[in-house]
């Protein structure tokens, strides 16, 4: 019913070892988080009574439910956008549109094929979540309500990614617009629920965040408005997904092929092909432009290497920045942002969450741009040509790195300006402002080099994007989740450190597998295991409100070393992973 695109994916997916590996890793990560929370709580007080067990189960359920929604929705959105963009980069989407396949078989087939992975992970995680009713404090109805909200959001995220991927030509455009669109959707729903006087059920229906929170609450089985709001959200998200799918089916052959890939009429080559005036047509379109000594950097800076529609991404990010900046400005005027930062047993400063969200989004976008700068060359068959030119590794690596930082200048400069505004408004001291700006610059350089390193070491563009974004997600969000568990249970730090070290070391092993699976080195090995520890230490120092000089020193040293570990082999060896079927048996050059 869904067509040969979906049928092929459904047949091939069970034959891939990574399918079962990803499911095992996902379930193992959920179970490891559950065990970590138990060990942390047991280090301070044992689960001796039913109330302690119910409290523990309720907290872990409230923590893992939004984490699952975030991970699987991001996987569906980025995976759908990257899958369609890869078809475009390899010019296979045009071939699909030339066949007898209907628009629904192309669009619906790509969407459902992409949703196989996140939905299967969702089903695999169900047994873990069903352990919470056994602990008490969580009912089975809460679990199934959370899974209904999560499934609806996964389908909506995948639909948005598929439609935007069909609309936009470049991979970076598709991924960035997908991420920003979903963020604006979340922000718009929360704004409507906050500012517009609506019934409780409709407030839950328009806000995914509130719907998930209500579904995870014990009140979902007691109050009719809460249950009605969850059902309305699922229905509205499903209706919106169907509407977007229909729109994509109607527009797929209008958007594709785009003007960037349409063939142009040949230029005049002989005396017959002359203009009506009798003069021969000139073969020149415009005057040649002077190229810099580094042609790679010149192309990144002086041409539209990522398409002209990158301006839409910049404009959308500016809108997101304006929303966050308005929130910070309101907190400054009302005095909320000027309240002193709390200790570890108190709430974080009010300005921390919006600034952290903006910072993580900008890091993700810069990283996606960096990895796409390499995968785009590979999928367009231009990387093979660059490797046989007289370009030296220094020109290529620094050209790509500086070019990425230039193209993403709005995503770097605007968050830094927000930090400076917070320093000028006495939200932070000028000393801490300088530390924050310095740490932010180091992180931007790290995610840029990480994207380039991943793009050079993975043949498949989609795999490279997932590996690079997954690394950023683990370092930015994964460690923060661990710290949330530690802060919430408020046990003795020395008793909590041991279980967290086990989890952080496991994350370091996964990080080494991602960064050094093809060309392992002692430097990448050390960076893979030090980065989670350094991030853990930095977040701990921030929560304890200790001297922030220690925080920025650790970040600069650790992430600077990681940049050097990835950059030096690229500059000295220029080792690029190529497809096995190109150039005989060689896989690198």
XYZ file of N, CA, C and O in Angstrom, residues 196-382:
748
model
N -2.931 33.123 25.761
C -4.326 33.096 25.320
C -5.174 32.376 26.361
O -4.827 31.262 26.771
N -6.280 32.992 26.806
C -7.149 32.307 27.785
C -7.939 31.176 27.123
O -8.948 31.399 26.453
N -7.475 29.968 27.309
C -8.099 28.788 26.720
C -8.456 27.801 27.826
O -7.875 27.835 28.911
N -9.382 26.897 27.549
C -9.645 25.818 28.512
C -8.406 24.944 28.716
O -7.484 24.923 27.895
N -8.376 24.245 29.812
C -7.207 23.423 30.151
C -6.909 22.390 29.075
O -5.744 22.168 28.703
N -7.943 21.771 28.547
C -7.727 20.741 27.530
C -7.088 21.319 26.276
O -6.204 20.699 25.673
N -7.493 22.521 25.852
C -6.932 23.122 24.648
C -5.524 23.669 24.893
O -4.713 23.712 23.965
N -5.227 24.081 26.102
C -3.854 24.478 26.413
C -2.905 23.292 26.268
O -1.769 23.448 25.800
N -3.360 22.131 26.666
C -2.537 20.931 26.486
C -2.464 20.520 25.024
O -1.441 19.991 24.571
N -3.527 20.779 24.276
C -3.570 20.338 22.883
C -2.619 21.121 21.999
O -2.108 20.583 21.012
N -2.361 22.394 22.318
C -1.520 23.228 21.449
C -0.066 23.236 21.877
O 0.779 23.787 21.159
N 0.260 22.655 23.007
C 1.632 22.677 23.512
C 2.132 21.255 23.739
O 1.655 20.559 24.649
N 3.092 20.767 22.945
C 3.628 19.417 23.171
C 4.265 19.260 24.542
O 4.196 18.180 25.141
N 4.901 20.328 25.028
C 5.555 20.241 26.330
C 4.523 20.005 27.432
O 4.683 19.147 28.298
N 3.446 20.784 27.393
C 2.404 20.626 28.409
C 1.676 19.297 28.256
O 1.268 18.685 29.253
N 1.480 18.857 27.024
C 0.797 17.581 26.813
C 1.596 16.427 27.396
O 1.033 15.529 28.045
N 2.914 16.438 27.174
C 3.747 15.365 27.726
C 3.783 15.435 29.250
O 3.702 14.401 29.924
N 3.911 16.639 29.791
C 3.932 16.791 31.249
C 2.620 16.310 31.864
O 2.607 15.636 32.903
N 1.505 16.660 31.222
C 0.202 16.222 31.736
C 0.030 14.716 31.615
O -0.534 14.067 32.498
N 0.514 14.138 30.510
C 0.402 12.688 30.342
C 1.231 11.939 31.369
O 0.846 10.853 31.824
N 2.375 12.504 31.769
C 3.229 11.856 32.757
C 2.757 12.096 34.179
O 3.248 11.452 35.109
N 1.806 13.012 34.368
C 1.329 13.337 35.708
C 0.294 12.314 36.176
O -0.503 11.804 35.374
N 0.270 12.001 37.467
C -0.776 11.096 37.982
C -2.180 11.648 37.800
O -3.151 10.885 37.794
N -2.313 12.978 37.610
C -3.634 13.571 37.430
C -4.270 13.180 36.101
O -5.463 13.403 35.904
N -3.460 12.630 35.170
C -4.019 12.276 33.871
C -5.089 11.191 33.987
O -5.970 11.086 33.126
N -5.014 10.383 35.023
C -6.018 9.334 35.215
C -7.139 9.750 36.154
O -8.071 8.989 36.388
N -7.026 10.979 36.715
C -8.020 11.439 37.670
C -8.870 12.583 37.139
O -10.035 12.705 37.495
N -8.297 13.454 36.326
C -9.006 14.620 35.825
C -9.388 14.411 34.361
O -8.538 14.056 33.529
N -10.650 14.687 34.043
C -11.110 14.519 32.672
C -10.510 15.519 31.719
O -10.246 15.198 30.548
N -10.250 16.774 32.182
C -9.665 17.788 31.302
C -8.261 17.404 30.855
O -7.868 17.647 29.709
N -7.485 16.807 31.765
C -6.117 16.410 31.424
C -6.123 15.297 30.389
O -5.393 15.347 29.378
N -6.954 14.300 30.598
C -7.029 13.203 29.637
C -7.560 13.690 28.293
O -7.050 13.296 27.229
N -8.541 14.592 28.312
C -9.073 15.142 27.062
C -8.018 15.960 26.331
O -7.932 15.928 25.093
N -7.192 16.708 27.085
C -6.134 17.487 26.452
C -5.090 16.620 25.773
O -4.619 16.928 24.673
N -4.742 15.501 26.408
C -3.773 14.580 25.799
C -4.344 13.980 24.515
O -3.657 13.895 23.487
N -5.607 13.580 24.563
C -6.246 13.014 23.367
C -6.338 14.049 22.262
O -6.076 13.758 21.079
N -6.666 15.293 22.617
C -6.747 16.362 21.608
C -5.388 16.625 20.976
O -5.298 16.859 19.762
N -4.324 16.601 21.786
C -2.998 16.818 21.207
C -2.650 15.732 20.200
O -2.113 16.015 19.124
N -2.932 14.493 20.548
C -2.638 13.392 19.623
C -3.429 13.557 18.331
O -2.890 13.378 17.225
N -4.688 13.948 18.438
C -5.516 14.132 17.241
C -5.024 15.313 16.408
O -4.932 15.225 15.170
N -4.702 16.447 17.057
C -4.235 17.618 16.312
C -2.880 17.353 15.661
O -2.651 17.756 14.513
N -1.970 16.692 16.363
C -0.666 16.379 15.778
C -0.816 15.418 14.597
O -0.140 15.572 13.561
N -1.713 14.458 14.721
C -1.947 13.528 13.610
C -2.560 14.249 12.414
O -2.170 14.009 11.259
N -3.531 15.143 12.681
C -4.153 15.901 11.590
C -3.146 16.808 10.900
O -3.142 16.927 9.663
N -2.277 17.451 11.693
C -1.245 18.303 11.099
C -0.260 17.487 10.275
O 0.186 17.933 9.196
N 0.070 16.289 10.732
C 0.973 15.421 9.967
C 0.338 15.024 8.639
O 1.004 15.035 7.586
N -0.952 14.680 8.657
C -1.651 14.308 7.417
C -1.710 15.494 6.460
O -1.492 15.348 5.244
N -1.984 16.693 6.994
C -2.059 17.883 6.139
C -0.709 18.176 5.499
O -0.627 18.494 4.298
N 0.370 18.079 6.282
C 1.704 18.312 5.718
C 2.064 17.241 4.692
O 2.698 17.547 3.660
N 1.668 15.991 4.944
C 1.943 14.919 3.986
C 1.212 15.167 2.672
O 1.796 15.008 1.583
N -0.040 15.574 2.743
C -0.802 15.872 1.522
C -0.159 17.033 0.767
O -0.044 16.999 -0.470
N 0.269 18.048 1.494
C 0.926 19.192 0.855
C 2.219 18.764 0.167
O 2.521 19.205 -0.950
N 2.983 17.893 0.826
C 4.210 17.410 0.203
C 3.951 16.567 -1.028
O 4.694 16.649 -2.020
N 2.897 15.762 -1.002
C 2.542 14.943 -2.169
C 2.160 15.833 -3.343
O 2.544 15.573 -4.497
N 1.415 16.897 -3.087
C 0.979 17.796 -4.157
C 2.156 18.572 -4.736
O 2.238 18.788 -5.953
N 3.113 18.963 -3.889
C 4.179 19.869 -4.323
C 5.467 19.162 -4.720
O 6.394 19.833 -5.178
N 5.554 17.836 -4.573
C 6.840 17.180 -4.773
C 7.349 17.349 -6.194
O 8.555 17.585 -6.412
N 6.498 17.272 -7.184
C 6.941 17.411 -8.565
C 6.991 18.866 -9.016
O 7.448 19.147 -10.122
N 6.501 19.768 -8.196
C 6.655 21.200 -8.471
C 7.991 21.697 -7.926
O 8.690 22.490 -8.562
N 8.358 21.220 -6.738
C 9.636 21.608 -6.148
C 10.815 20.946 -6.828
O 11.921 21.513 -6.850
N 10.619 19.783 -7.379
C 11.733 18.990 -7.914
C 11.499 18.659 -9.383
O 10.391 18.238 -9.757
N 12.537 18.781 -10.225
C 13.860 19.290 -9.863
C 13.855 20.808 -9.703
O 13.085 21.500 -10.373
N 14.686 21.303 -8.840
C 14.764 22.741 -8.598
C 15.549 23.407 -9.712
O 16.167 22.760 -10.560
N 15.528 24.714 -9.697
C 16.229 25.469 -10.743
C 17.727 25.254 -10.705
O 18.411 25.426 -11.713
N 18.245 24.873 -9.528
C 19.693 24.705 -9.409
C 20.203 23.498 -10.177
O 21.382 23.407 -10.486
N 19.335 22.523 -10.471
C 19.788 21.319 -11.155
C 19.173 21.177 -12.543
O 19.435 20.194 -13.212
N 18.352 22.145 -12.960
C 17.760 22.048 -14.288
C 18.804 22.374 -15.347
O 19.662 23.232 -15.179
N 18.705 21.680 -16.473
C 19.675 21.864 -17.536
C 19.445 23.202 -18.232
O 18.311 23.630 -18.437
N 20.542 23.843 -18.589
C 20.476 25.118 -19.290
C 20.697 24.907 -20.784
O 21.323 23.935 -21.216
N 20.199 25.829 -21.555
C 20.390 25.750 -23.007
C 21.863 25.931 -23.342
O 22.552 26.749 -22.730
N 22.379 25.170 -24.313
C 23.800 25.281 -24.650
C 24.121 26.627 -25.273
O 23.287 27.264 -25.914
N 25.350 27.058 -25.074
C 25.800 28.326 -25.638
C 26.123 28.148 -27.128
O 26.327 27.040 -27.622
N 26.155 29.262 -27.837
C 26.485 29.237 -29.270
C 27.926 28.806 -29.463
O 28.829 29.302 -28.794
N 28.145 27.847 -30.400
C 29.475 27.313 -30.619
C 29.962 27.477 -32.044
O 31.134 27.267 -32.322
N 29.090 27.833 -33.008
C 29.545 27.973 -34.384
C 28.902 29.206 -35.005
O 28.140 29.935 -34.374
N 29.192 29.418 -36.290
C 28.716 30.623 -36.979
C 27.223 30.622 -37.203
O 26.612 31.646 -37.450
N 26.593 29.437 -37.110
C 25.142 29.381 -37.304
C 24.417 29.926 -36.078
O 23.402 30.603 -36.175
N 24.990 29.589 -34.901
C 24.369 30.027 -33.654
C 24.836 31.431 -33.327
O 25.745 31.645 -32.523
N 24.274 32.421 -34.029
C 24.628 33.815 -33.816
C 23.381 34.578 -33.472
O 22.253 34.124 -33.667
N 23.595 35.758 -32.934
C 22.479 36.611 -32.584
C 21.876 37.219 -33.843
O 22.523 37.262 -34.910
N 20.628 37.726 -33.795
C 19.977 38.317 -34.984
C 20.778 39.461 -35.584
O 20.684 39.738 -36.771
N 21.553 40.141 -34.807
C 22.325 41.280 -35.347
C 23.489 40.842 -36.196
O 24.123 41.661 -36.854
N 23.780 39.553 -36.209
C 24.910 39.072 -36.994
C 26.178 38.922 -36.194
O 27.150 38.349 -36.672
N 26.192 39.458 -34.993
C 27.377 39.335 -34.150
C 27.373 37.977 -33.459
O 26.322 37.496 -33.026
N 28.512 37.351 -33.337
C 28.553 36.057 -32.632
C 28.234 36.239 -31.156
O 28.605 37.230 -30.537
N 27.519 35.271 -30.629
C 27.170 35.325 -29.209
C 28.413 35.073 -28.368
O 29.198 34.186 -28.638
N 28.589 35.884 -27.354
C 29.755 35.751 -26.486
C 29.591 34.545 -25.582
O 28.497 34.278 -25.076
N 30.671 33.820 -25.354
C 30.599 32.653 -24.482
C 30.730 33.041 -23.012
O 30.500 32.243 -22.129
N 31.089 34.285 -22.782
C 31.260 34.732 -21.405
C 29.923 35.149 -20.820
O 29.156 35.873 -21.432
N 29.661 34.691 -19.604
C 28.469 35.114 -18.888
C 28.745 36.355 -18.069
O 27.942 37.268 -17.994
N 29.899 36.415 -17.448
C 30.297 37.562 -16.658
C 31.813 37.596 -16.598
O 32.501 36.645 -16.979
N 32.341 38.677 -16.107
C 33.777 38.806 -15.996
C 34.317 37.847 -14.937
O 33.679 37.623 -13.912
N 35.455 37.248 -15.211
C 36.018 36.317 -14.217
C 36.382 37.051 -12.933
O 36.783 38.218 -12.953
N 36.206 36.347 -11.822
C 36.512 36.919 -10.521
C 37.852 36.392 -10.022
O 38.203 35.238 -10.255
N 38.556 37.248 -9.327
C 39.854 36.854 -8.783
C 39.647 35.900 -7.618
O 38.844 36.154 -6.716
N 40.367 34.795 -7.648
C 40.277 33.776 -6.602
C 41.426 33.975 -5.626
O 42.550 34.297 -6.027
N 41.152 33.773 -4.344
C 42.182 33.939 -3.334
C 43.219 32.828 -3.434
O 43.074 31.863 -4.188
N 44.272 32.977 -2.637
C 45.304 31.942 -2.601
C 44.747 30.608 -2.105
O 45.251 29.550 -2.471
N 43.732 30.690 -1.258
C 43.056 29.478 -0.783
C 41.709 29.385 -1.492
O 40.739 30.037 -1.091
N 41.598 28.607 -2.565
C 40.334 28.566 -3.319
C 39.175 27.952 -2.528
O 38.018 28.285 -2.782
N 39.466 27.041 -1.593
C 38.398 26.451 -0.798
C 37.743 27.511 0.080
O 36.509 27.627 0.143
N 38.554 28.318 0.753
C 38.009 29.391 1.584
C 37.295 30.426 0.726
O 36.249 30.962 1.118
N 37.839 30.724 -0.455
C 37.190 31.689 -1.353
C 35.793 31.212 -1.748
O 34.842 31.996 -1.760
N 35.677 29.926 -2.064
C 34.371 29.404 -2.454
C 33.385 29.467 -1.289
O 32.205 29.794 -1.482
N 33.842 29.155 -0.075
C 32.952 29.173 1.077
C 32.475 30.595 1.395
O 31.329 30.779 1.824
N 33.345 31.580 1.191
C 33.032 32.945 1.618
C 32.401 33.759 0.500
O 31.421 34.482 0.719
N 32.903 33.633 -0.706
C 32.518 34.528 -1.797
C 31.433 33.974 -2.698
O 30.978 34.671 -3.600
N 31.016 32.730 -2.510
C 29.958 32.152 -3.346
C 28.851 31.610 -2.440
O 29.009 31.507 -1.221
N 27.731 31.263 -3.067
C 26.618 30.650 -2.340
C 26.812 29.136 -2.327
O 26.071 28.386 -2.955
N 27.848 28.683 -1.611
C 28.175 27.259 -1.606
C 27.065 26.413 -0.990
O 26.920 25.243 -1.328
N 26.284 26.989 -0.090
C 25.213 26.247 0.573
C 23.835 26.712 0.102
O 22.833 26.429 0.755
N 23.787 27.374 -1.039
C 22.519 27.818 -1.600
C 22.116 29.190 -1.081
O 22.468 29.595 0.026
N 21.350 29.894 -1.900
C 20.889 31.228 -1.504
C 19.840 31.172 -0.405
O 19.653 32.134 0.342
N 19.146 30.053 -0.297
C 18.091 29.942 0.702
C 18.637 29.809 2.112
O 17.865 29.688 3.071
N 19.972 29.844 2.276
C 20.532 29.848 3.627
C 20.117 31.114 4.357
O 20.151 31.172 5.594
N 19.706 32.140 3.609
C 19.200 33.361 4.240
C 17.937 33.084 5.043
O 17.678 33.741 6.060
N 17.134 32.118 4.597
C 15.929 31.752 5.359
C 16.326 31.182 6.711
O 15.685 31.470 7.737
N 17.383 30.386 6.733
C 17.846 29.805 7.995
C 18.330 30.908 8.924
O 18.031 30.915 10.127
N 19.062 31.849 8.384
C 19.539 32.953 9.207
C 18.374 33.763 9.766
O 18.381 34.135 10.948
N 17.387 34.025 8.925
C 16.234 34.795 9.385
C 15.460 34.040 10.471
O 15.021 34.624 11.470
N 15.310 32.719 10.300
C 14.599 31.925 11.302
C 15.361 31.894 12.618
O 14.760 31.985 13.704
N 16.679 31.785 12.542
C 17.474 31.804 13.775
C 17.389 33.169 14.447
O 17.379 33.249 15.694
N 17.331 34.232 13.667
C 17.185 35.572 14.246
C 15.857 35.682 14.987
O 15.772 36.294 16.062
N 14.795 35.079 14.433
C 13.494 35.082 15.115
C 13.602 34.339 16.448
O 13.101 34.800 17.487
N 14.249 33.161 16.430
C 14.433 32.409 17.669
C 15.265 33.203 18.669
O 14.965 33.238 19.876
N 16.302 33.864 18.175
C 17.126 34.699 19.055
C 16.320 35.854 19.641
O 16.473 36.189 20.828
N 15.457 36.453 18.833
C 14.636 37.555 19.325
C 13.705 37.099 20.444
O 13.491 37.826 21.420
N 13.160 35.884 20.311
C 12.279 35.358 21.361
C 13.053 35.166 22.664
O 12.606 35.566 23.748
N 14.240 34.562 22.573
C 15.054 34.333 23.771
C 15.510 35.659 24.365
O 15.481 35.863 25.592
N 15.958 36.593 23.499
C 16.414 37.887 23.994
C 15.288 38.662 24.671
O 15.494 39.325 25.689
N 14.074 38.574 24.115
C 12.930 39.241 24.744
C 12.643 38.631 26.112
O 12.304 39.344 27.065
N 12.780 37.313 26.226
C 12.573 36.665 27.517
C 13.606 37.127 28.542
O 13.267 37.427 29.700
N 14.865 37.218 28.128
C 15.918 37.680 29.037
C 15.684 39.139 29.417
O 15.848 39.531 30.589
N 15.318 39.973 28.436
C 15.081 41.393 28.722
C 13.925 41.576 29.706
O 13.981 42.423 30.606
N 12.866 40.768 29.551
C 11.746 40.850 30.499
C 12.188 40.447 31.894
O 11.793 41.059 32.888
N 13.011 39.419 31.994
C 13.506 38.994 33.298
C 14.396 40.053 33.930
O 14.390 40.241 35.153
N 15.163 40.768 33.093
C 16.018 41.835 33.628
C 15.172 42.987 34.148
O 15.410 43.536 35.228
N 14.154 43.388 33.377
C 13.305 44.512 33.796
C 12.496 44.171 35.044
O 12.273 45.024 35.909
N 12.050 42.924 35.146
C 11.258 42.536 36.310
C 12.110 42.202 37.521
O 11.580 42.044 38.622
N 13.412 42.089 37.336
C 14.299 41.776 38.442
C 14.491 40.300 38.702
O 15.274 39.928 39.586
N 13.801 39.440 37.950
C 13.936 37.995 38.170
C 15.343 37.521 37.827
O 15.934 36.692 38.531
N 15.892 38.060 36.744
C 17.224 37.626 36.319
C 18.326 38.118 37.244
O 19.447 37.590 37.200
N 18.024 39.111 38.070
C 19.043 39.667 38.956
C 19.104 38.963 40.294
O 19.923 39.320 41.144
N 18.233 37.977 40.504
C 18.282 37.232 41.749
C 19.583 36.446 41.827
O 20.070 35.929 40.812
N 20.168 36.340 43.004
C 21.445 35.619 43.125
C 21.287 34.153 42.767
O 20.262 33.524 43.030
N 22.311 33.623 42.153
C 22.289 32.209 41.751
C 22.264 31.321 42.979
O 22.915 31.596 43.984
N 21.497 30.245 42.903
C 21.351 29.356 44.046
C 22.477 28.349 44.134
O 23.269 28.163 43.208
N 22.517 27.717 45.262
C 23.460 26.628 45.466
C 22.928 25.366 44.808
O 21.912 25.384 44.106
N 23.603 24.237 45.054
C 23.211 23.004 44.368
C 21.832 22.523 44.788
O 21.166 21.798 44.071
N 21.393 22.896 46.014
C 20.086 22.450 46.464
C 18.995 23.459 46.159
O 17.902 23.367 46.706
N 19.275 24.426 45.304
C 18.291 25.429 44.926
C 18.180 25.466 43.413
O 18.985 24.871 42.690
N 17.187 26.205 42.940
C 16.951 26.288 41.499
C 18.089 27.034 40.809
O 18.774 27.862 41.404
N 18.283 26.745 39.529
C 19.281 27.453 38.742
C 18.822 28.878 38.475
O 17.641 29.200 38.596
N 19.735 29.774 38.112
C 19.324 31.127 37.728
C 18.301 31.093 36.602
O 18.358 30.237 35.711
N 17.365 32.026 36.633
C 16.241 31.991 35.690
C 16.692 32.144 34.248
O 16.040 31.642 33.329
N 17.803 32.865 34.030
C 18.265 33.092 32.657
C 19.052 31.919 32.089
O 19.403 31.930 30.905
N 19.310 30.899 32.902
C 20.159 29.790 32.444
C 19.488 28.982 31.342
O 20.113 28.679 30.314
N 18.213 28.619 31.534
C 17.544 27.713 30.603
C 17.404 28.333 29.204
O 17.790 27.698 28.212
N 16.853 29.555 29.036
C 16.743 30.097 27.664
C 18.089 30.296 26.986
O 18.223 30.038 25.777
N 19.095 30.740 27.738
C 20.425 30.910 27.130
C 21.011 29.557 26.747
O 21.633 29.416 25.673
N 20.812 28.541 27.589
C 21.320 27.209 27.269
C 20.634 26.642 26.029
O 21.287 26.014 25.180
N 19.320 26.844 25.900
C 18.601 26.357 24.719
C 19.135 27.012 23.456
O 19.413 26.347 22.447
N 19.295 28.338 23.493
C 19.830 29.042 22.320
C 21.243 28.579 22.001
O 21.601 28.394 20.832
N 22.062 28.372 23.036
C 23.430 27.927 22.799
C 23.503 26.541 22.194
O 24.275 26.300 21.253
N 22.687 25.613 22.710
C 22.693 24.250 22.163
C 22.204 24.240 20.725
O 22.764 23.555 19.857
N 21.153 25.034 20.423
C 20.649 25.092 19.046
C 21.713 25.641 18.109
O 21.931 25.111 17.003
N 22.415 26.691 18.513
C 23.457 27.251 17.647
C 24.603 26.265 17.456
O 25.148 26.133 16.351
N 24.967 25.526 18.507
C 26.020 24.513 18.364
C 25.598 23.414 17.406
O 26.403 22.950 16.578
N 24.353 22.984 17.489
C 23.857 21.937 16.592
C 23.861 22.419 15.148
O 24.271 21.686 14.228
N 23.434 23.659 14.912
C 23.393 24.177 13.542
C 24.795 24.339 12.970
O 25.038 24.024 11.791
N 25.732 24.844 13.761
C 27.112 24.993 13.280
C 27.710 23.623 12.982
O 28.408 23.433 11.963
N 27.443 22.642 13.838
C 27.952 21.297 13.598
C 27.340 20.679 12.344
O 28.046 20.031 11.552
N 26.039 20.871 12.142
C 25.392 20.352 10.930
C 25.963 21.004 9.685
O 26.159 20.348 8.650
N 26.248 22.306 9.750
C 26.853 22.988 8.606
C 28.246 22.448 8.314
O 28.627 22.249 7.150
N 29.013 22.179 9.371
C 30.378 21.687 9.180
C 30.391 20.300 8.544
O 31.157 20.040 7.600
N 29.568 19.384 9.058
C 29.568 18.039 8.492
C 29.013 18.051 7.074
O 29.471 17.292 6.198
N 28.057 18.944 6.800
C 27.511 19.028 5.448
C 28.507 19.632 4.466
O 28.433 19.360 3.261
N 29.440 20.456 4.954
C 30.448 21.014 4.055
C 31.332 19.935 3.445
O 31.883 20.116 2.348
N 31.462 18.803 4.116
C 32.252 17.681 3.588
C 31.361 16.693 2.852
O 31.673 16.262 1.729
N 30.241 16.301 3.458
C 29.365 15.323 2.823
C 28.750 15.863 1.539
O 28.481 15.104 0.607
N 28.530 17.179 1.477
C 28.016 17.760 0.241
C 29.015 17.623 -0.900
O 28.631 17.349 -2.044
N 30.291 17.819 -0.590
C 31.329 17.622 -1.612
C 31.397 16.152 -2.030
O 31.572 15.832 -3.217
N 31.228 15.240 -1.070
C 31.316 13.818 -1.387
C 30.130 13.358 -2.230
O 30.294 12.672 -3.244
N 28.917 13.740 -1.802
C 27.732 13.309 -2.536
C 27.663 13.939 -3.922
O 27.100 13.350 -4.848
N 28.222 15.144 -4.070
C 28.270 15.788 -5.379
C 29.441 15.353 -6.234
O 29.675 15.939 -7.302
N 30.205 14.353 -5.764
C 31.371 13.795 -6.484
C 32.456 14.840 -6.722
O 33.274 14.711 -7.639
N 32.465 15.905 -5.895
C 33.503 16.930 -6.026
C 34.703 16.625 -5.138
O 35.814 17.114 -5.414
